[in-house]
mmCIF file of N, CA and C and ligand atoms in Angstrom:
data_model
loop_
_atom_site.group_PDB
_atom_site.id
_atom_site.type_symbol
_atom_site.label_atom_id
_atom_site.label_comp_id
_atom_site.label_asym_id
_atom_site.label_seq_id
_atom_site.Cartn_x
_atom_site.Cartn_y
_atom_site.Cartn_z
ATOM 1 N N UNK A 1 84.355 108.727 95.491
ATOM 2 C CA UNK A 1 85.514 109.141 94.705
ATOM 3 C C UNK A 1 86.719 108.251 95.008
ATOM 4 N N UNK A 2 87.235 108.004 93.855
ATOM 5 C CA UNK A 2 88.306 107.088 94.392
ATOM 6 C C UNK A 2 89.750 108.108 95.111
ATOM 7 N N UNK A 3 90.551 107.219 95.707
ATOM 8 C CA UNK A 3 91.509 107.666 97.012
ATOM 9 C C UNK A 3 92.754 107.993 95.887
ATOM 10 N N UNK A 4 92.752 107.705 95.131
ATOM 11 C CA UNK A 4 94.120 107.512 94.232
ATOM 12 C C UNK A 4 93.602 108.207 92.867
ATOM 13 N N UNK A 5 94.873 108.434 92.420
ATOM 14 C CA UNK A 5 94.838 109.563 90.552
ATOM 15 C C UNK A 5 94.469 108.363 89.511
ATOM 16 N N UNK A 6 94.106 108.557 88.749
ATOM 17 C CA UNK A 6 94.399 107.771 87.405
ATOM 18 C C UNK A 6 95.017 108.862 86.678
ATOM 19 N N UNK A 7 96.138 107.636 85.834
ATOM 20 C CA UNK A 7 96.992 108.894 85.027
ATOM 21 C C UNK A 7 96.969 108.305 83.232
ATOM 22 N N UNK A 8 96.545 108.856 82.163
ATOM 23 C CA UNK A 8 97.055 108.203 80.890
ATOM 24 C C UNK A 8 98.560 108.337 80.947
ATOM 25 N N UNK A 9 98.589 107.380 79.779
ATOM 26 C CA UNK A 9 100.519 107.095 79.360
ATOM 27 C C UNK A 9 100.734 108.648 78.814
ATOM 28 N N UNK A 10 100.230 109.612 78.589
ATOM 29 C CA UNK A 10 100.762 111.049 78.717
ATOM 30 C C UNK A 10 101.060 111.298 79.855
ATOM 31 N N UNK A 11 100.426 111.257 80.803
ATOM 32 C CA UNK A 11 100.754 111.845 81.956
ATOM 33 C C UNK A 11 101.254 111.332 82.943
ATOM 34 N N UNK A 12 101.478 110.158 82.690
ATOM 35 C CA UNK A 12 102.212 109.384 83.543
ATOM 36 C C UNK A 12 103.591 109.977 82.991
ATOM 37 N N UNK A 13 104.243 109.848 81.887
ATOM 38 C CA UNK A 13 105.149 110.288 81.343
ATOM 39 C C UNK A 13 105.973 111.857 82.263
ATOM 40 N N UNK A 14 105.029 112.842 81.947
ATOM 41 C CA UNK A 14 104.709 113.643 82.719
ATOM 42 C C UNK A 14 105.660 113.661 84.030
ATOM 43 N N UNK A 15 104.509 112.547 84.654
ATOM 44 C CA UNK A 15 104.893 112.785 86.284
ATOM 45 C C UNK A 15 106.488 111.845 86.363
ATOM 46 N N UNK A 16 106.536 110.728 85.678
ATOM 47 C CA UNK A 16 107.871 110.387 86.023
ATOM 48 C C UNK A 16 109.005 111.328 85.913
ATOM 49 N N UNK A 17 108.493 112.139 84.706
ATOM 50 C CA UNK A 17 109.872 113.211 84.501
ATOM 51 C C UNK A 17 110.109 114.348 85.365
ATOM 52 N N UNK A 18 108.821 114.919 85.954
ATOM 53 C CA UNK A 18 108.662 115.869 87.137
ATOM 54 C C UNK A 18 109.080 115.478 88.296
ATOM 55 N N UNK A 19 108.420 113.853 88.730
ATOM 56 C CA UNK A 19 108.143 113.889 89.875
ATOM 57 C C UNK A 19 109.175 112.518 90.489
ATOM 58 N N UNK A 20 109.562 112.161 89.976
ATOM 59 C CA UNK A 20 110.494 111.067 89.844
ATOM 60 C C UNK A 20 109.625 110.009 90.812
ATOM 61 N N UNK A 21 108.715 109.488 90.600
ATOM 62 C CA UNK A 21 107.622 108.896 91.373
ATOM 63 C C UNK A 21 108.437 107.201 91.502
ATOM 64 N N UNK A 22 108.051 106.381 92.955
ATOM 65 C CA UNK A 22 108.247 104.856 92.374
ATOM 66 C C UNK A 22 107.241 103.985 91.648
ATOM 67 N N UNK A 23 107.841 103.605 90.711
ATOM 68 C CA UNK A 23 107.109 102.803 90.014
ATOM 69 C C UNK A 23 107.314 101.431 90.425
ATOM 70 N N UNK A 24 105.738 101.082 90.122
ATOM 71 C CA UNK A 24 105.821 99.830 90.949
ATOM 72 C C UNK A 24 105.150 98.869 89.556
ATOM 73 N N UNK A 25 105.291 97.934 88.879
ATOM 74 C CA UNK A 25 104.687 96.756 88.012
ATOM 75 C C UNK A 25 104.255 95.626 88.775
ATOM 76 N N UNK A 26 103.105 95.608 88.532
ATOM 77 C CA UNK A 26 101.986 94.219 89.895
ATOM 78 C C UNK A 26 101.451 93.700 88.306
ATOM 79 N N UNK A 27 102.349 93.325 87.003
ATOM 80 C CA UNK A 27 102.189 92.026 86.557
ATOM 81 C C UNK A 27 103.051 90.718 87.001
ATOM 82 N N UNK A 28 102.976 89.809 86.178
ATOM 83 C CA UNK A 28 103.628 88.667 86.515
ATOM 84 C C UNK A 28 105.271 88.790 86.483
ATOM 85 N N UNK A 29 105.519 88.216 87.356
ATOM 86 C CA UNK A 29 107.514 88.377 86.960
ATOM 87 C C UNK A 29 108.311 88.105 85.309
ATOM 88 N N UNK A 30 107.651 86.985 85.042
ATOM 89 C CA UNK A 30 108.050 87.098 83.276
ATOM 90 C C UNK A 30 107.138 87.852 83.009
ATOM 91 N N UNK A 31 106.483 88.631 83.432
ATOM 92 C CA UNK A 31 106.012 89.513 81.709
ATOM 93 C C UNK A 31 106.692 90.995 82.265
ATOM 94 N N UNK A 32 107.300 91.144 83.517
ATOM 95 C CA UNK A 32 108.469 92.185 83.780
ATOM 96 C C UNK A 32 109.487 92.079 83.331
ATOM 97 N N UNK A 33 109.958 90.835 83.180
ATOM 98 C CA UNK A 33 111.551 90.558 83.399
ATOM 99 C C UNK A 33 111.170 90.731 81.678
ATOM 100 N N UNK A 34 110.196 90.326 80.766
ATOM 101 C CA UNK A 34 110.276 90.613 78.833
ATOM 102 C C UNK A 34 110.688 92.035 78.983
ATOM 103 N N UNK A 35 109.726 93.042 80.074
ATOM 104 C CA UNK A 35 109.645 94.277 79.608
ATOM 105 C C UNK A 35 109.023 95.033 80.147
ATOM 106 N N UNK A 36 109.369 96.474 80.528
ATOM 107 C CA UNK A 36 108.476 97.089 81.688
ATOM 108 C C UNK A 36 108.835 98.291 81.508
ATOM 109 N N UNK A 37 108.274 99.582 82.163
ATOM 110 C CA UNK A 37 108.525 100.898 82.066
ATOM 111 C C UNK A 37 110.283 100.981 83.052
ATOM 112 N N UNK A 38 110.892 102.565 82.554
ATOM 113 C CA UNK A 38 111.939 101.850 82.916
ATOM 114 C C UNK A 38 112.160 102.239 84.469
ATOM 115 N N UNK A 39 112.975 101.921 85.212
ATOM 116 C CA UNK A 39 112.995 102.191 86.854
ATOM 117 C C UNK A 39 112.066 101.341 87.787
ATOM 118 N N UNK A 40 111.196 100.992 86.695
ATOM 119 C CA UNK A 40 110.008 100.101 87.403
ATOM 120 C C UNK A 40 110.540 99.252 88.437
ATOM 121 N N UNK A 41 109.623 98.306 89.897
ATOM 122 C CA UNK A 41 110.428 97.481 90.398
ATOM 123 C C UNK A 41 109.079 96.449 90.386
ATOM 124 N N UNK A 42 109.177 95.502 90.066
ATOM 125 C CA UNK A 42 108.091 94.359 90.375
ATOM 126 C C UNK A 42 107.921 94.206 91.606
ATOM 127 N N UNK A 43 106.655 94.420 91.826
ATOM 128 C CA UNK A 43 105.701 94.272 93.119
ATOM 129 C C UNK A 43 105.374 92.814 93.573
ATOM 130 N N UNK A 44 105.877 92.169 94.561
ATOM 131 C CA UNK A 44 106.009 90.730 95.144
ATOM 132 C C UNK A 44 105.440 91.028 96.173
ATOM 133 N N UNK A 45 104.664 89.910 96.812
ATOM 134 C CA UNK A 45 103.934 89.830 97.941
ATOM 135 C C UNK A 45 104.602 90.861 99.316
ATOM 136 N N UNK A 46 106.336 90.331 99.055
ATOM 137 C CA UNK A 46 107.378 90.793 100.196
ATOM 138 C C UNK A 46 107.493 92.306 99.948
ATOM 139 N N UNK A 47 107.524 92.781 99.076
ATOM 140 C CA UNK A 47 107.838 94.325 98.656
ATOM 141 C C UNK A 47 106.766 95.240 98.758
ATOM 142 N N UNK A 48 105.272 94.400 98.415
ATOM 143 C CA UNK A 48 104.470 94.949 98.839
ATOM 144 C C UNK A 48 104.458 95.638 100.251
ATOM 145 N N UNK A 49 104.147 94.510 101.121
ATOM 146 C CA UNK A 49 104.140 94.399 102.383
ATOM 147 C C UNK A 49 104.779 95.338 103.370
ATOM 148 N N UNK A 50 106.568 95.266 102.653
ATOM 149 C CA UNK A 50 107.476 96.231 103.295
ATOM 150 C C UNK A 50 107.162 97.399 102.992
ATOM 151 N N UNK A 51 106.414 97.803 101.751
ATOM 152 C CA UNK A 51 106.249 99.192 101.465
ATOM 153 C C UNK A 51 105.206 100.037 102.137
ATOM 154 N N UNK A 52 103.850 98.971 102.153
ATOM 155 C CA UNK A 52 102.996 99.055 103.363
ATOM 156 C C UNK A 52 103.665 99.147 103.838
ATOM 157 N N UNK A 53 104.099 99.295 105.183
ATOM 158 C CA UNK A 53 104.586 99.011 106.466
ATOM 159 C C UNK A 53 105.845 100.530 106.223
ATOM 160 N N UNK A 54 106.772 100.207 105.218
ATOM 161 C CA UNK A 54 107.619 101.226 105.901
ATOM 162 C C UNK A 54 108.337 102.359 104.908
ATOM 163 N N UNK A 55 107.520 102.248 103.858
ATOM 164 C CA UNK A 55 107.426 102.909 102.444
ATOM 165 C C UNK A 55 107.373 104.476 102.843
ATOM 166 N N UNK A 56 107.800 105.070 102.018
ATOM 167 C CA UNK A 56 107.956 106.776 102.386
ATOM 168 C C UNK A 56 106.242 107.168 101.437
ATOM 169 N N UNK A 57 105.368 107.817 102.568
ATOM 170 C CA UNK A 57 104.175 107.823 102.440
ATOM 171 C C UNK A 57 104.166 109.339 101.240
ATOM 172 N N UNK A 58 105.088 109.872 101.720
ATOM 173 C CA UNK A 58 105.206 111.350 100.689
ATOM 174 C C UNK A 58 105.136 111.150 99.303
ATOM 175 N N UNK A 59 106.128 110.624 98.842
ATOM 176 C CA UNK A 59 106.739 110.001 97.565
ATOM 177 C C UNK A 59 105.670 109.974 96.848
ATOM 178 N N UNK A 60 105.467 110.202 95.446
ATOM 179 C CA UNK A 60 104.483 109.651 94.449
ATOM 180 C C UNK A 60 104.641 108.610 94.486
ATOM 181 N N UNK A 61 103.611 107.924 94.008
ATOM 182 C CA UNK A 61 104.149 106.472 93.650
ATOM 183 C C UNK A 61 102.880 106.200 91.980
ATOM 184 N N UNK A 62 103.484 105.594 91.067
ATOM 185 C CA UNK A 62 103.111 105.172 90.223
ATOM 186 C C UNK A 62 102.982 103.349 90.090
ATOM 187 N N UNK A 63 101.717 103.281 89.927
ATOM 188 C CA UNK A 63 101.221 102.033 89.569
ATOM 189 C C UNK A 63 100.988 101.263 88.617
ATOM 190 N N UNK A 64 101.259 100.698 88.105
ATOM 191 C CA UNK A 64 100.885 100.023 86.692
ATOM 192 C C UNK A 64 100.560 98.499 86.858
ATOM 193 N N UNK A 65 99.342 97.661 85.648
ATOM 194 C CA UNK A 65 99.404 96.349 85.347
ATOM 195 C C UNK A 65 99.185 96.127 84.347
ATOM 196 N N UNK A 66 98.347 95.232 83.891
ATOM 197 C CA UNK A 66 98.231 95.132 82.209
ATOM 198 C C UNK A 66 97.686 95.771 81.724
ATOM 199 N N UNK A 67 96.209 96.158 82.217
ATOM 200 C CA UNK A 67 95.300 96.926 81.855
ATOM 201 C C UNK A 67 94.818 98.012 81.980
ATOM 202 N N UNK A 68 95.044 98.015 83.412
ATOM 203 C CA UNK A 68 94.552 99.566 84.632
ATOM 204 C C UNK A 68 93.874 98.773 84.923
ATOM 205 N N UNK A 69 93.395 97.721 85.837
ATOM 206 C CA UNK A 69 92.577 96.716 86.709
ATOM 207 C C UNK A 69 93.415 96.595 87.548
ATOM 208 N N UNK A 70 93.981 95.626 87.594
ATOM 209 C CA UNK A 70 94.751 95.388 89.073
ATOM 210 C C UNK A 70 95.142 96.819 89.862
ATOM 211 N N UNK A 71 95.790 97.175 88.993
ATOM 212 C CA UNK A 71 96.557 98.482 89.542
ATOM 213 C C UNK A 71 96.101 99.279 90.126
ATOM 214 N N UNK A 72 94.648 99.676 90.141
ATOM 215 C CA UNK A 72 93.554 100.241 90.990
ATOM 216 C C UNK A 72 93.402 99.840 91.996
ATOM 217 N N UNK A 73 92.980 98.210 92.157
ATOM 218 C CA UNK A 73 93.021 97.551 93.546
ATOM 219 C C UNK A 73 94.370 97.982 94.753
ATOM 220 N N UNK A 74 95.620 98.023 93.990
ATOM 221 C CA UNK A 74 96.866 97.882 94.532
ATOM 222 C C UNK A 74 96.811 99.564 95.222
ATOM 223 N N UNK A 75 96.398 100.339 94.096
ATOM 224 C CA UNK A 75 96.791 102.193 94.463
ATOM 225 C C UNK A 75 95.927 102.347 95.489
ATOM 226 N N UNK A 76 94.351 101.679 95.630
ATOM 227 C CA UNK A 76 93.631 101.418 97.008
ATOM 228 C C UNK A 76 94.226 101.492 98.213
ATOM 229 N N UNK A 77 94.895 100.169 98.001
ATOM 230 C CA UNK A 77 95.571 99.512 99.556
ATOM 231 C C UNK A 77 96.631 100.126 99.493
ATOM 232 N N UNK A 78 97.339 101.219 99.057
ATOM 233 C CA UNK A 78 98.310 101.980 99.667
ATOM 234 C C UNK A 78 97.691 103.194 100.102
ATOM 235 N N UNK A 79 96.540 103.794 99.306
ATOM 236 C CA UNK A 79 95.705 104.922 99.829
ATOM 237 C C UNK A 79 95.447 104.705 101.183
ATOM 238 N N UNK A 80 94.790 103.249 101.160
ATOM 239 C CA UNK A 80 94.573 103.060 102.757
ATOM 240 C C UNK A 80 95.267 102.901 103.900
ATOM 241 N N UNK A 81 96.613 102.852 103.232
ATOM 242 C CA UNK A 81 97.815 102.421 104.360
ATOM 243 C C UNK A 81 98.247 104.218 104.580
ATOM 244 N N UNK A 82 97.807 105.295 103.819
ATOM 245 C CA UNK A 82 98.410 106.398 104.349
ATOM 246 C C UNK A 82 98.972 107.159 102.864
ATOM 247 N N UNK A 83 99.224 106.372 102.119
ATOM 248 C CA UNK A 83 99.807 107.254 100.956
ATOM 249 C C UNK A 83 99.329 108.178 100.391
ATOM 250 N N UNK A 84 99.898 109.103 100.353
ATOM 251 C CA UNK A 84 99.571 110.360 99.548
ATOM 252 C C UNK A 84 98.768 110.934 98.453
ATOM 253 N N UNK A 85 100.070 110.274 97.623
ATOM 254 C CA UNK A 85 100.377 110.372 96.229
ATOM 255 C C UNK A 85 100.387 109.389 95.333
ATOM 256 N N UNK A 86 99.045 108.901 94.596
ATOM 257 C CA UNK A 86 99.294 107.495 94.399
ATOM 258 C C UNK A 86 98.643 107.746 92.898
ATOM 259 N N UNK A 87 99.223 106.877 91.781
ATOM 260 C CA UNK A 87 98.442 107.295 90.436
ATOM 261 C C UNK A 87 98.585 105.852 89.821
ATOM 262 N N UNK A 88 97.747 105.396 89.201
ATOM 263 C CA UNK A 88 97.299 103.919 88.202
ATOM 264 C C UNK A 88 97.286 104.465 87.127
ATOM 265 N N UNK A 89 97.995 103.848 86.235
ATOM 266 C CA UNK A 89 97.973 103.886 84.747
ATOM 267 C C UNK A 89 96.554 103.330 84.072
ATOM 268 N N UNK A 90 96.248 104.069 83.771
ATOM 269 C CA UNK A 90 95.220 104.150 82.627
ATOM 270 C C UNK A 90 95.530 103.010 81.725
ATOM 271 N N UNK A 91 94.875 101.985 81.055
ATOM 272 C CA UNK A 91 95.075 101.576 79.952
ATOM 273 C C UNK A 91 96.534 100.098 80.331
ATOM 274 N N UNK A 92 96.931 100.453 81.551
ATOM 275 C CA UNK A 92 97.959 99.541 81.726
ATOM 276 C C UNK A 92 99.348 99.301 80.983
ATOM 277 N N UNK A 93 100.408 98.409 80.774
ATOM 278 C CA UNK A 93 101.352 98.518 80.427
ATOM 279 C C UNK A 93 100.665 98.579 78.619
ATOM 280 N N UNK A 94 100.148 97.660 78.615
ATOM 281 C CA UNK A 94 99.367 97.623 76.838
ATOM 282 C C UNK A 94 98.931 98.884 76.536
ATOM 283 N N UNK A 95 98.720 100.348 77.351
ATOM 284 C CA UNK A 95 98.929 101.429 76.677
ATOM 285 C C UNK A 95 99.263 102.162 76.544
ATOM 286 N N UNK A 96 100.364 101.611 77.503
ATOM 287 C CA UNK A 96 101.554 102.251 77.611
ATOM 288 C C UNK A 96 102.650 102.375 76.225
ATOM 289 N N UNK A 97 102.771 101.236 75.749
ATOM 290 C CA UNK A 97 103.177 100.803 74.932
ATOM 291 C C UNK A 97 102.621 101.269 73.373
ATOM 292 N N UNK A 98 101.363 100.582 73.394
ATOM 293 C CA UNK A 98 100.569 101.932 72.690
ATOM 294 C C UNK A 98 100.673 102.645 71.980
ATOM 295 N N UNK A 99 101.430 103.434 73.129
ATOM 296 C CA UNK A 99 101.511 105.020 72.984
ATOM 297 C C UNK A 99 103.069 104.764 72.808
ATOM 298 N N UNK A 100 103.375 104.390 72.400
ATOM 299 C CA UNK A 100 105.001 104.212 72.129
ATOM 300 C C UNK A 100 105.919 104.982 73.165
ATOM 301 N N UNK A 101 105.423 104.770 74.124
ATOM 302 C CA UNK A 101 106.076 105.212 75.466
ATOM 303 C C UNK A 101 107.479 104.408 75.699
ATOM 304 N N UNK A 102 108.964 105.086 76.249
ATOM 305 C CA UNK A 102 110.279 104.027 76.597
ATOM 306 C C UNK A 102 109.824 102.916 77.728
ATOM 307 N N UNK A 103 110.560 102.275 77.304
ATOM 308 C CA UNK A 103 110.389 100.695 77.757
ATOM 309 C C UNK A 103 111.970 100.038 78.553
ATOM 310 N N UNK A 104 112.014 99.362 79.557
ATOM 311 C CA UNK A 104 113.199 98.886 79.865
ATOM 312 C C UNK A 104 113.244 97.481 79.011
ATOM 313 N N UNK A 105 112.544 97.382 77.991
ATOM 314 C CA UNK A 105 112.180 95.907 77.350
ATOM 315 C C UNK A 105 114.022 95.629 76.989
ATOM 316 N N UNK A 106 113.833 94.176 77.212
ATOM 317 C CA UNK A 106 115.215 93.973 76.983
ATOM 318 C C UNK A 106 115.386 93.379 75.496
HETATM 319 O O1 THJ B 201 96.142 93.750 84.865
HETATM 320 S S1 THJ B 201 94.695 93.915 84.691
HETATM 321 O O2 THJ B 201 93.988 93.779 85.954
HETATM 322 O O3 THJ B 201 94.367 95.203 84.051
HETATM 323 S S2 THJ B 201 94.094 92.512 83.506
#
């Protein structure tokens, strides 16, 4: 069984509004900086790392990438570092969008 939630762009929706979760985007920096869910923070090698290491393990945390691929790998290695509460978007930012979900798109 996997360690982490999968969530569709319903329920991700959902949990951001409940749960005020961090969102984290582990695509490329330009395809964040076009456009991303909003609050999101782009996930860099360094932010990773620190969050491993000293990230509040309670916290939801929401995951996203393009597809729901990466983002699985990523909700893994925080499962394994201790996290809680960890959920991957289904379908990725592309269904997110989709689903005509808000966007920080600029
Ligand atoms: O971002 S992805 O792994 O879903 S292609």
């Amino acid at each position: 069984m996997k360690p982490f939630k999968t969530v569709t762009a319903d329920a991700a929706e959902q949990l951001i509004a409940d749960a005020k979760p961090l969102i984290l985007d582990c695509r490329d920096l330009k395809d964040y900086r076009a456009g991303h869910i909003e609050n999101a923070m782009h996930v860099h090698e360094q932010l990773r790392d620190s969050l491993l290491k000293k990230g509040d393990k309670a916290r939801d945390m929401l995951i996203y990438c393009y597809y729901g691929h990466a983002s699985e790998h990523l909700a893994e290695m925080f499962c394994d570092f201790g996290f809680k509460q960890v959920y991957s978007l289904a379908g990725g930012y592309a269904g997110w969008k989709e689903h005509h979900k808000p966007t920080g798109d600029l």
